[in-house]
Short mmCIF file of C-alpha atoms in Angstrom, two decimals:
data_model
loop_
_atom_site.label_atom_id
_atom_site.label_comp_id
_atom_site.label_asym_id
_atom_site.label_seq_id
_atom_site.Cartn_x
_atom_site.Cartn_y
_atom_site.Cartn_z
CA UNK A 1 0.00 0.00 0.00
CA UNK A 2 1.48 3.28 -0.95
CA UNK A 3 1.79 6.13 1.52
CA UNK A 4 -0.65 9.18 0.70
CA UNK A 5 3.12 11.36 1.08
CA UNK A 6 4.90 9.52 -1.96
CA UNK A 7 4.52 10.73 -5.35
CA UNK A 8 5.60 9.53 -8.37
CA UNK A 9 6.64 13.29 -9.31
CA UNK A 10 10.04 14.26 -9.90
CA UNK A 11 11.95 16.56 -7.30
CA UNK A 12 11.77 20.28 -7.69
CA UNK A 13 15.36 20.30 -8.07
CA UNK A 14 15.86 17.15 -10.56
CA UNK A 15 12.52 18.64 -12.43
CA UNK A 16 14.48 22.15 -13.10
CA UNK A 17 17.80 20.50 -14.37
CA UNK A 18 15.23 18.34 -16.34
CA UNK A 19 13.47 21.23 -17.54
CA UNK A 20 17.03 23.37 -18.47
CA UNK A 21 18.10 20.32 -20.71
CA UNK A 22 14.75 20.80 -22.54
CA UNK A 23 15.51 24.24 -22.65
CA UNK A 24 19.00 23.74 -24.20
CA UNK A 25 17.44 21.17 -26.40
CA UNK A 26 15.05 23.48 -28.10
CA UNK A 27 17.01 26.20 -28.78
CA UNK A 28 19.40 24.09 -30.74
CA UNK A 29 16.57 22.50 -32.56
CA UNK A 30 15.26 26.49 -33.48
CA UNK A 31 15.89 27.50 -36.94
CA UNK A 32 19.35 28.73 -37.77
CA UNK A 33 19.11 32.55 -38.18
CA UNK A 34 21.49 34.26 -40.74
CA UNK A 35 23.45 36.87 -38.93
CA UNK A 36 24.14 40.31 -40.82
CA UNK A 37 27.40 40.58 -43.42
CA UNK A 38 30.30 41.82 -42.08
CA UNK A 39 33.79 41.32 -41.18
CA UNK A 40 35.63 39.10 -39.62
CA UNK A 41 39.19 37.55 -38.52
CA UNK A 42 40.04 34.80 -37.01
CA UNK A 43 43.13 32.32 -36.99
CA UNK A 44 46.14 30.96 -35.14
CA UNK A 45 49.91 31.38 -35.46
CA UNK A 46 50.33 27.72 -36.24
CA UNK A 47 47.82 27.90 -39.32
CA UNK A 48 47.55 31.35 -40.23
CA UNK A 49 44.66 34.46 -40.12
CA UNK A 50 41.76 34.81 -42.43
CA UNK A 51 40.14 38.05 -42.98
CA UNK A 52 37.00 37.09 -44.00
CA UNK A 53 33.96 39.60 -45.19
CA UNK A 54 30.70 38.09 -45.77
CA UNK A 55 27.89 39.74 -48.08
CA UNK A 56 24.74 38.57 -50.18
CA UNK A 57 24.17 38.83 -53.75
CA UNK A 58 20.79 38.99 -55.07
CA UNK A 59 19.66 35.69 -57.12
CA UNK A 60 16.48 34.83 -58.63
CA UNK A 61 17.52 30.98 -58.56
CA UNK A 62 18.24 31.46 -54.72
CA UNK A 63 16.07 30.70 -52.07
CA UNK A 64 15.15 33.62 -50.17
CA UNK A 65 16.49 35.09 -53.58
CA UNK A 66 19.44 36.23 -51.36
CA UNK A 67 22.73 34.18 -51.78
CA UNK A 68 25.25 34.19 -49.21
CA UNK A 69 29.07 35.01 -50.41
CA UNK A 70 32.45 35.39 -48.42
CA UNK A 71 35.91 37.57 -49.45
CA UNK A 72 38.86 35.66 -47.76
CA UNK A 73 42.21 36.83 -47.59
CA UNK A 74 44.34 34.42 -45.84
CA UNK A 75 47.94 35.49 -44.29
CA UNK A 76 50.55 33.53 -42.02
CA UNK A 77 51.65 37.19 -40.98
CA UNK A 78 48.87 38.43 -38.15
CA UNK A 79 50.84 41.78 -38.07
CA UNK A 80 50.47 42.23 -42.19
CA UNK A 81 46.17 41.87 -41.77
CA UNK A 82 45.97 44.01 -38.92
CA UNK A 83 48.66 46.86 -39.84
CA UNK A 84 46.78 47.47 -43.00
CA UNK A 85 43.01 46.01 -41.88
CA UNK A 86 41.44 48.97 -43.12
CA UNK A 87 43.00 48.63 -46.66
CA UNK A 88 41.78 45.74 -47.12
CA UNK A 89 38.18 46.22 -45.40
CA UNK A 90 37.37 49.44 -47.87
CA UNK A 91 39.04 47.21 -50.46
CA UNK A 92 36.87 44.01 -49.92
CA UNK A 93 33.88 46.49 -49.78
CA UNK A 94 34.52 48.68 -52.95
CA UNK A 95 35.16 45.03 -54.25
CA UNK A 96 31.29 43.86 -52.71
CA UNK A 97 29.95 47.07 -54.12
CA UNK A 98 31.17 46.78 -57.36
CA UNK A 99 29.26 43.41 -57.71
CA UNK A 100 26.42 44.84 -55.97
CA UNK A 101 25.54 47.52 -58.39
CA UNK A 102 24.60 45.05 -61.87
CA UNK A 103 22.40 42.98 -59.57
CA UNK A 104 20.27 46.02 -58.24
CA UNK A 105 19.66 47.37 -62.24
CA UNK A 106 18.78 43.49 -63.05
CA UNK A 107 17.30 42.48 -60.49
CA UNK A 108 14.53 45.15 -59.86
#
């Protein structure tokens, strides 16, 4: 005969880890969400830096008619990249812009 004080509920303290690992679990199950185009740099000394500067292209083929495209200069030299980072930043946008412009007058 079972006691009227035992339940077959978990503890509070073993239900909120329970309910954190659900938590966890759903928000790696959420839909992957794009961030915004931009810059980046990232690397080691034993393999090297990459500058890298994401942007999106216009594409009818596409879906989301967006397509997602990356710049990537890649340098064993960390000093080279960030002694002349804004060179290559305007350079890698003038670069983005320039391929930019046909798709706006084709697109539209």
């Amino acid at each position: 005969m079972m006691s009227g004080g035992s339940s077959s509920k978990a503890s509070p303290s073993r239900s909120a880890s329970a309910s954190s690992s659900m938590e966890d679990a759903v928000k790696w199950e959420e839909p992957w969400v794009e961030a915004d185009d931009g810059v980046i740099l990232f690397g080691d000394d034993e393999h090297g830096y990459t500058l890298s500067s994401t942007f999106r292209l216009r594409d009818r083929k596409a879906r989301g008619f967006l397509r997602l495209f990356s710049l990537v200069l890649i340098c064993m030299d960390k000093l080279l990249i960030t002694n002349n980072y804004d060179f290559f930043v305007s350079s890698m946008s003038s670069i983005i812009r320039y391929l930019q412009v046909p798709e706006i007058n084709i697109f539209v």
